[in-house]
JSON list of C-alpha atoms in Angstrom, two decimals:
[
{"chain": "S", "resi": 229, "resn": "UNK", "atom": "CA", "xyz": [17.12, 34.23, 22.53]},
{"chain": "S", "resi": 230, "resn": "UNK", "atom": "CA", "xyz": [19.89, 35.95, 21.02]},
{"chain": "S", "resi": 231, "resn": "UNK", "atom": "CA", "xyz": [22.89, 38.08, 22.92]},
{"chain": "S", "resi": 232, "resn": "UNK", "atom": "CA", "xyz": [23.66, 40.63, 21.49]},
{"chain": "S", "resi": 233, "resn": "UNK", "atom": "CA", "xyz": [26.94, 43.46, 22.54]},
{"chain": "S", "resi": 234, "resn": "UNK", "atom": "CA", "xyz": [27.13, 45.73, 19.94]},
{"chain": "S", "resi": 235, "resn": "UNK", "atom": "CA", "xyz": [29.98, 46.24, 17.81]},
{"chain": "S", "resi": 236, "resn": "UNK", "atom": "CA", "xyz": [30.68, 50.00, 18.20]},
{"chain": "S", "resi": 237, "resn": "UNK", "atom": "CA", "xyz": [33.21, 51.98, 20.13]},
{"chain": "S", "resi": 238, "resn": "UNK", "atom": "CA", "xyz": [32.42, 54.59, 22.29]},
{"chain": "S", "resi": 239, "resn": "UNK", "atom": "CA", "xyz": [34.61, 57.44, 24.29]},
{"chain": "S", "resi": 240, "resn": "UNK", "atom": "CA", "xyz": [33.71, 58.08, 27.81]},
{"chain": "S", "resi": 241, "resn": "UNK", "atom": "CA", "xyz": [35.43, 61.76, 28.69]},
{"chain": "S", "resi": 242, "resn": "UNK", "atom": "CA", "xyz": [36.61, 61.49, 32.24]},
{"chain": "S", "resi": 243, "resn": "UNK", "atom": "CA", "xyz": [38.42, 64.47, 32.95]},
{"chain": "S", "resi": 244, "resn": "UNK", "atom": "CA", "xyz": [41.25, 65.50, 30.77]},
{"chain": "S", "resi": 245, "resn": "UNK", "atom": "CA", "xyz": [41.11, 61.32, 29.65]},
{"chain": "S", "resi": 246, "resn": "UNK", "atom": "CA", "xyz": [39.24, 59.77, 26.61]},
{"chain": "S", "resi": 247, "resn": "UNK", "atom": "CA", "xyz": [38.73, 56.56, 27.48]},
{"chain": "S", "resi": 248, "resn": "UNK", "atom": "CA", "xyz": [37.78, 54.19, 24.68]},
{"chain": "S", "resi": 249, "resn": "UNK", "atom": "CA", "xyz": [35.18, 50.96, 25.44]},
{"chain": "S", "resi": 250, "resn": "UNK", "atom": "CA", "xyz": [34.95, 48.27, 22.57]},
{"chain": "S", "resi": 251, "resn": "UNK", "atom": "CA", "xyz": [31.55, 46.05, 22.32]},
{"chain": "S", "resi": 252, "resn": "UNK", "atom": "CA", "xyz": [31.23, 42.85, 20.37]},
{"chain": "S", "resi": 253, "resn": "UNK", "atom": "CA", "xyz": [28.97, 40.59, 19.18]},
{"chain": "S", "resi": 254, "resn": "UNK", "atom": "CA", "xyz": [28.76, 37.36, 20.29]},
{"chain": "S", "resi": 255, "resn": "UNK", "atom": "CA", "xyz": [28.36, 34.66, 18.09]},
{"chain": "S", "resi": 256, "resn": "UNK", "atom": "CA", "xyz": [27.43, 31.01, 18.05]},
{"chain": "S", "resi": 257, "resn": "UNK", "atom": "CA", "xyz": [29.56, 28.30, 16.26]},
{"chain": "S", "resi": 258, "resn": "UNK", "atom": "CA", "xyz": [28.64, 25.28, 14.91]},
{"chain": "S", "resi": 259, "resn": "UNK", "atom": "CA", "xyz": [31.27, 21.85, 15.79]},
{"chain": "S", "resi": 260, "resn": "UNK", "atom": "CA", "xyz": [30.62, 18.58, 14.87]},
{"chain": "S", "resi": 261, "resn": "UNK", "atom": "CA", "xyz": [31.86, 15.62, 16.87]},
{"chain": "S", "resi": 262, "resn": "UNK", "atom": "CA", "xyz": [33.24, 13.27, 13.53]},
{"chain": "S", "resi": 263, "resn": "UNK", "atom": "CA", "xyz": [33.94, 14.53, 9.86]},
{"chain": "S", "resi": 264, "resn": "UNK", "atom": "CA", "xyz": [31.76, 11.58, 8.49]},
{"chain": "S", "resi": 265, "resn": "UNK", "atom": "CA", "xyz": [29.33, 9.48, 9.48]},
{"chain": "S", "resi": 266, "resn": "UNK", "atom": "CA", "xyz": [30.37, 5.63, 8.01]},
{"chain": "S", "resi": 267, "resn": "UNK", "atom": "CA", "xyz": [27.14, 3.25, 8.52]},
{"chain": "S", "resi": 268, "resn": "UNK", "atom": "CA", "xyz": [30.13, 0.67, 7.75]},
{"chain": "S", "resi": 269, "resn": "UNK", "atom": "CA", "xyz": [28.19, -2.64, 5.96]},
{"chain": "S", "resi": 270, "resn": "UNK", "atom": "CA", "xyz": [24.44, -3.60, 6.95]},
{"chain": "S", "resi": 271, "resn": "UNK", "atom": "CA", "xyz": [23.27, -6.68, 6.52]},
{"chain": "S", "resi": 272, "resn": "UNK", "atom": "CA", "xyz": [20.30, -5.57, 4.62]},
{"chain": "S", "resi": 273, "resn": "UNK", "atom": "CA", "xyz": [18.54, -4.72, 8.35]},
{"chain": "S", "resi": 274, "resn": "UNK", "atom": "CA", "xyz": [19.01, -1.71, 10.07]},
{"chain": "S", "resi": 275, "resn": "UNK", "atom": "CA", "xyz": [21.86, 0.11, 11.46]},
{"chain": "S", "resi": 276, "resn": "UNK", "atom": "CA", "xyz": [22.05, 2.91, 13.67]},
{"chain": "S", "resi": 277, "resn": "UNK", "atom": "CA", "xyz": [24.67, 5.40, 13.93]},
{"chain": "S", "resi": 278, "resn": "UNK", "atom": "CA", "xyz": [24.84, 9.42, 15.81]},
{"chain": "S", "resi": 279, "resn": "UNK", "atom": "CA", "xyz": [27.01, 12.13, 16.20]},
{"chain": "S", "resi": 280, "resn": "UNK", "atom": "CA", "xyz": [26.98, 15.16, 17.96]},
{"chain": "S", "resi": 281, "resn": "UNK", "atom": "CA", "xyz": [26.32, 19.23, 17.16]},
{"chain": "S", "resi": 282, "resn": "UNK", "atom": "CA", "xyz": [28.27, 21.17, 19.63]},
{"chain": "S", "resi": 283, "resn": "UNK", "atom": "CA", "xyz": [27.87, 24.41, 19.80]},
{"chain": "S", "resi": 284, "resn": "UNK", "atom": "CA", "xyz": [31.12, 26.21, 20.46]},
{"chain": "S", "resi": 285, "resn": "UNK", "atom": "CA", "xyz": [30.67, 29.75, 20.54]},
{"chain": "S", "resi": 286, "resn": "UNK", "atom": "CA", "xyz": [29.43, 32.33, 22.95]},
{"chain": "S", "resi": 287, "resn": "UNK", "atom": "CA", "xyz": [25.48, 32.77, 21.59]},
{"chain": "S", "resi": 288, "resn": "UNK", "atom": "CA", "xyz": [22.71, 30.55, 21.27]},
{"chain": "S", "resi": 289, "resn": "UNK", "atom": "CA", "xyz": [23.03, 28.09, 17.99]},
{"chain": "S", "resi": 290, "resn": "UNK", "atom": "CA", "xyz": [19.87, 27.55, 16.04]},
{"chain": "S", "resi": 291, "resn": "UNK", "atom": "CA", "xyz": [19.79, 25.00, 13.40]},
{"chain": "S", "resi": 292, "resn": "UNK", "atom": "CA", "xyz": [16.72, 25.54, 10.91]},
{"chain": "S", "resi": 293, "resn": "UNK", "atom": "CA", "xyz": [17.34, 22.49, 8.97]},
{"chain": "S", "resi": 294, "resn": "UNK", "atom": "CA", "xyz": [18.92, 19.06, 8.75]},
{"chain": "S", "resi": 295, "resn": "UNK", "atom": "CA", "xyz": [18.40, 16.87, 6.08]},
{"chain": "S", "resi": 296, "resn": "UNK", "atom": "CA", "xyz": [20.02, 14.13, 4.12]},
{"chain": "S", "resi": 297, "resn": "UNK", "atom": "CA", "xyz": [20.98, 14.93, -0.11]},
{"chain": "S", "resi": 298, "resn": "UNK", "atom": "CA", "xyz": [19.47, 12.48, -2.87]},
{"chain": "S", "resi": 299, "resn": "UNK", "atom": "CA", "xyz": [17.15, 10.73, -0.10]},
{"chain": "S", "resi": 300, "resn": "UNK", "atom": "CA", "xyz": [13.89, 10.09, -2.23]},
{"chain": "S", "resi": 301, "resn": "UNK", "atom": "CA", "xyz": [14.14, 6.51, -1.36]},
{"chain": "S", "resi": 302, "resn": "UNK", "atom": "CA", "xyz": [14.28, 6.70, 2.63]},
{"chain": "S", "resi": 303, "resn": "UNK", "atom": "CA", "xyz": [16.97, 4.54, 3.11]},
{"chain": "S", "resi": 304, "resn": "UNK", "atom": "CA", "xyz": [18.23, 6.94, 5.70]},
{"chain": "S", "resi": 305, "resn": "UNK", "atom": "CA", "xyz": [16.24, 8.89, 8.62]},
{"chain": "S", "resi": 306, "resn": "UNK", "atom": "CA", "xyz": [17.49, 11.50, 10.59]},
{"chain": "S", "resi": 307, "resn": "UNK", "atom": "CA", "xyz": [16.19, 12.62, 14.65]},
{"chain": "S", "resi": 308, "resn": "UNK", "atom": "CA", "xyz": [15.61, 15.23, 15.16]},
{"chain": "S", "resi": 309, "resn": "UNK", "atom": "CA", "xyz": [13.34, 16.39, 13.09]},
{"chain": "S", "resi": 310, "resn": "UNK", "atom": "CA", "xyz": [13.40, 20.06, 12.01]},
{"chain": "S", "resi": 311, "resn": "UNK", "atom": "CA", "xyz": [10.14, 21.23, 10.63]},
{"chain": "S", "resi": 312, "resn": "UNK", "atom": "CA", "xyz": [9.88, 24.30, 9.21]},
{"chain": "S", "resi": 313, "resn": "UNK", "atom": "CA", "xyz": [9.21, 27.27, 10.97]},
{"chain": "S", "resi": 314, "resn": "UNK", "atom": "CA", "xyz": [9.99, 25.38, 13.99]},
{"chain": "S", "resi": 315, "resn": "UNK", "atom": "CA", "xyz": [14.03, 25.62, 14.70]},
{"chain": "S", "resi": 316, "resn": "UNK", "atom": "CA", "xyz": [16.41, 23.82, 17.02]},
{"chain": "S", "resi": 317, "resn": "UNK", "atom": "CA", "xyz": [18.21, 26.36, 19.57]},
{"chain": "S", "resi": 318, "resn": "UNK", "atom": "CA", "xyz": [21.68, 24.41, 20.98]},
{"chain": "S", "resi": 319, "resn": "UNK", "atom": "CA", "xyz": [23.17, 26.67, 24.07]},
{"chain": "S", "resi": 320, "resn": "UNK", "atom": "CA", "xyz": [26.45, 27.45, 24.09]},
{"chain": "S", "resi": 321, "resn": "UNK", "atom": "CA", "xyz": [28.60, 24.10, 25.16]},
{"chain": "S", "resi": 322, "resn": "UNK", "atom": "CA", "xyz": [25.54, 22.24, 24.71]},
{"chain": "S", "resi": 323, "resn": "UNK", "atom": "CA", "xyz": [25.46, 19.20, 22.31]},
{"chain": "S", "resi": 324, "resn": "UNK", "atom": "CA", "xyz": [22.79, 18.19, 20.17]},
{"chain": "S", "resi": 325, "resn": "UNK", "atom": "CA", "xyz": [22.73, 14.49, 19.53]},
{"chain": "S", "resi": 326, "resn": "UNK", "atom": "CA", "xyz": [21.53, 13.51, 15.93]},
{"chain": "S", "resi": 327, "resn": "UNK", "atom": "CA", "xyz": [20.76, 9.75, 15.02]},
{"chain": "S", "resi": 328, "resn": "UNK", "atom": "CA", "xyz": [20.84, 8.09, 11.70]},
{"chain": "S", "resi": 329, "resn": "UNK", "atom": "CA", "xyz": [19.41, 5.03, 10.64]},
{"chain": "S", "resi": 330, "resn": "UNK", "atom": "CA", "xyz": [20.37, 2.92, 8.07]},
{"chain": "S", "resi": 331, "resn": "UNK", "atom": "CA", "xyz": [17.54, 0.50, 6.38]},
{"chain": "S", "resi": 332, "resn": "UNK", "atom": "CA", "xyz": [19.00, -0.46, 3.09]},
{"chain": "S", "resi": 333, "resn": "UNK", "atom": "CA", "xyz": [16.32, -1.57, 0.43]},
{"chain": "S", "resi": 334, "resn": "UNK", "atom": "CA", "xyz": [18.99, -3.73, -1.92]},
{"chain": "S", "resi": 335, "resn": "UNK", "atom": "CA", "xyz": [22.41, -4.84, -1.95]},
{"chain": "S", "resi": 336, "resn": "UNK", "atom": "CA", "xyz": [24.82, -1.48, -3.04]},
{"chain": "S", "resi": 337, "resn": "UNK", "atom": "CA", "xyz": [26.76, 1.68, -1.80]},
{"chain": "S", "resi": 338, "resn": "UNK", "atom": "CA", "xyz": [24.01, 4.19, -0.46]},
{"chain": "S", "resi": 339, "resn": "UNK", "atom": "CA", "xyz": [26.41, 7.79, -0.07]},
{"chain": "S", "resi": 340, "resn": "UNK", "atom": "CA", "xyz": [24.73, 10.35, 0.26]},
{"chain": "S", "resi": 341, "resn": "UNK", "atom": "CA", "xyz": [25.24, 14.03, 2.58]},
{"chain": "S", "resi": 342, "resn": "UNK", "atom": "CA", "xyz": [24.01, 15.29, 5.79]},
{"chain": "S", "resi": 343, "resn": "UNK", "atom": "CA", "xyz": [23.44, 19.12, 4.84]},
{"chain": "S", "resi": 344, "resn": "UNK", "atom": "CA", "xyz": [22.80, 21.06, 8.06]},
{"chain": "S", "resi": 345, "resn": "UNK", "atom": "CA", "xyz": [21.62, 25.09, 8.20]},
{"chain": "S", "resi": 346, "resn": "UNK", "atom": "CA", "xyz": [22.10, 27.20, 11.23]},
{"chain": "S", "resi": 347, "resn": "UNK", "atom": "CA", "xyz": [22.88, 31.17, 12.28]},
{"chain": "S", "resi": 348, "resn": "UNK", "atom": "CA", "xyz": [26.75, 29.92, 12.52]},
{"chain": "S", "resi": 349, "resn": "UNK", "atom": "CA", "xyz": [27.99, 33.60, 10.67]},
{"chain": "S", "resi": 350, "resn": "UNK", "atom": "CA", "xyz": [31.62, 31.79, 9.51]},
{"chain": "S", "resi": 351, "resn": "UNK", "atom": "CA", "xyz": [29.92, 28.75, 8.39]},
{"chain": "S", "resi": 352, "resn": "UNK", "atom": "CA", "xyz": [25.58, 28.56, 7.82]},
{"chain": "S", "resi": 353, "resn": "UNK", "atom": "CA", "xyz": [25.82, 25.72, 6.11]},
{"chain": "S", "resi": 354, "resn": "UNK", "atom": "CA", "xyz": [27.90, 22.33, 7.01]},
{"chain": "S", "resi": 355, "resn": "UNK", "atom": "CA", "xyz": [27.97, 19.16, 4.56]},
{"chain": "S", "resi": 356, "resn": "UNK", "atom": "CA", "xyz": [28.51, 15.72, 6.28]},
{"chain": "S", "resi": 357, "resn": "UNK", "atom": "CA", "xyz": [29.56, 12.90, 4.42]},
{"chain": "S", "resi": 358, "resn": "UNK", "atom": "CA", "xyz": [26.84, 9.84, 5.02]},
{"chain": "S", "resi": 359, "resn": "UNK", "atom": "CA", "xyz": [28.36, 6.36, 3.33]},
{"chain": "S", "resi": 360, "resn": "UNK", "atom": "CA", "xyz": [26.37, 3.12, 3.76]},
{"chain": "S", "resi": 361, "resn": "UNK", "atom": "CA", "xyz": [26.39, -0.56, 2.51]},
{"chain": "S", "resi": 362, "resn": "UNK", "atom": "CA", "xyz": [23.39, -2.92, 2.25]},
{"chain": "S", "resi": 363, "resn": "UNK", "atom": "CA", "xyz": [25.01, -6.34, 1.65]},
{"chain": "S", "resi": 364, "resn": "UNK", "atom": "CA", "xyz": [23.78, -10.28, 1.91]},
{"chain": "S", "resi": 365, "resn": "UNK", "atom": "CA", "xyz": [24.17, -11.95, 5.13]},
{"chain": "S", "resi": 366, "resn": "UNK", "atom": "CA", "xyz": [26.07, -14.93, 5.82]},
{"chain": "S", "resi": 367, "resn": "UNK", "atom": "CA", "xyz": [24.54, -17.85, 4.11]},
{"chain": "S", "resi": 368, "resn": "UNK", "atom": "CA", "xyz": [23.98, -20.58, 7.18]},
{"chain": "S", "resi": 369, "resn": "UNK", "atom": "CA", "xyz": [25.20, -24.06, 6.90]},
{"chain": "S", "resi": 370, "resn": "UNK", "atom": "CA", "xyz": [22.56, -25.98, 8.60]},
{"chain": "S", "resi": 371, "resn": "UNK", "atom": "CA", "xyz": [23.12, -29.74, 8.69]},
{"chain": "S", "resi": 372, "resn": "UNK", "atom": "CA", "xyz": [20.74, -32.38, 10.51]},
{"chain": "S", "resi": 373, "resn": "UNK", "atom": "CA", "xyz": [21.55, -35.47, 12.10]},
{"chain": "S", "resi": 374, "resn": "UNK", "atom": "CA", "xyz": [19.89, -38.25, 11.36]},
{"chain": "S", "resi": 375, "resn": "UNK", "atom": "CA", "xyz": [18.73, -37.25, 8.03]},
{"chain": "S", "resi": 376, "resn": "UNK", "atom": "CA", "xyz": [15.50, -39.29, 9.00]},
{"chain": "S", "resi": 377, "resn": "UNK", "atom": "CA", "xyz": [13.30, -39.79, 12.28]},
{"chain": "S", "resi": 378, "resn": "UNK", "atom": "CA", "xyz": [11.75, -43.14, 11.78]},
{"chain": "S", "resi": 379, "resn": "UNK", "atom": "CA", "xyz": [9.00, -43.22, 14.26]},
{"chain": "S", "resi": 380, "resn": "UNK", "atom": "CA", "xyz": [7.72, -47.01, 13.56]},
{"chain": "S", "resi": 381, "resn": "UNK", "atom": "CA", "xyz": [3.85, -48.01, 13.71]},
{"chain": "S", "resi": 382, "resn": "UNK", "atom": "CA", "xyz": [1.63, -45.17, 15.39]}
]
């Protein structure tokens, strides 16, 4: 549901006095809670990150799409998930949380960019910077002691 005050001016005549009334629009806008989203260095598992869509203005926020650039490979996944035709509507000073996951397939820098679309008039469309690392865990030492069990005759 969108509010709507029009953005006219109209003059009431009262007497010998114009007065003037002023409508406006109200408008959603689009925060986010960090200006990147660092998945820091995975041990070639999982990680799990979020962050947070606030919705700042004064009407109702509705993203139609979030999705991650360059993402063929699936390394990353994103929740929610927008489908088309099917919208997320944030109230005003409501947060939407989103969660990444991190799954690196190999050991390298996987940057990519969160691209999110709403009805935000001053800014539709935000870019989020998304910057993983898929590395080798630590290599145990495992030593045993006694080398040998000698068990005798059975």
């Amino acid at each position: 549901m969108r509010t709507i005050l029009f953005a006219s001016t109209l003059f009431a005549c009262t007497g010998d006095k114009i007065e003037e009334i002023t409508f406006t629009e109200l408008e959603p806008q689009m925060v986010l809670s960090t200006e990147s989203v660092d998945m820091e260095v995975i041990v070639l598992y999982e990680g799990l990150e979020e962050f947070e869509i606030l919705n700042t203005g004064q009407a109702e926020l509705v993203i139609t799409n979030i999705q991650i650039s360059n993402n063929e490979d699936g390394i990353y996944q994103l929740t929610p998930v927008i489908e088309e035709g099917n919208p997320l509507e944030v109230e005003p000073s409501d947060p939407l949380t989103v969660v990444v996951e991190f799954e690196p397939g190999t050991y390298r820098r996987y940057d990519r960019e969160i691209l999110i679309s709403s009805n935000d008039p001053t800014n539709p469309e935000f870019s989020l910077p998304l910057n993983g690392e898929g590395i080798d865990g630590p290599v145990p030492d495992i030593a045993l002691s006694p080398q040998a069990v000698d068990f005798g005759t059975i």
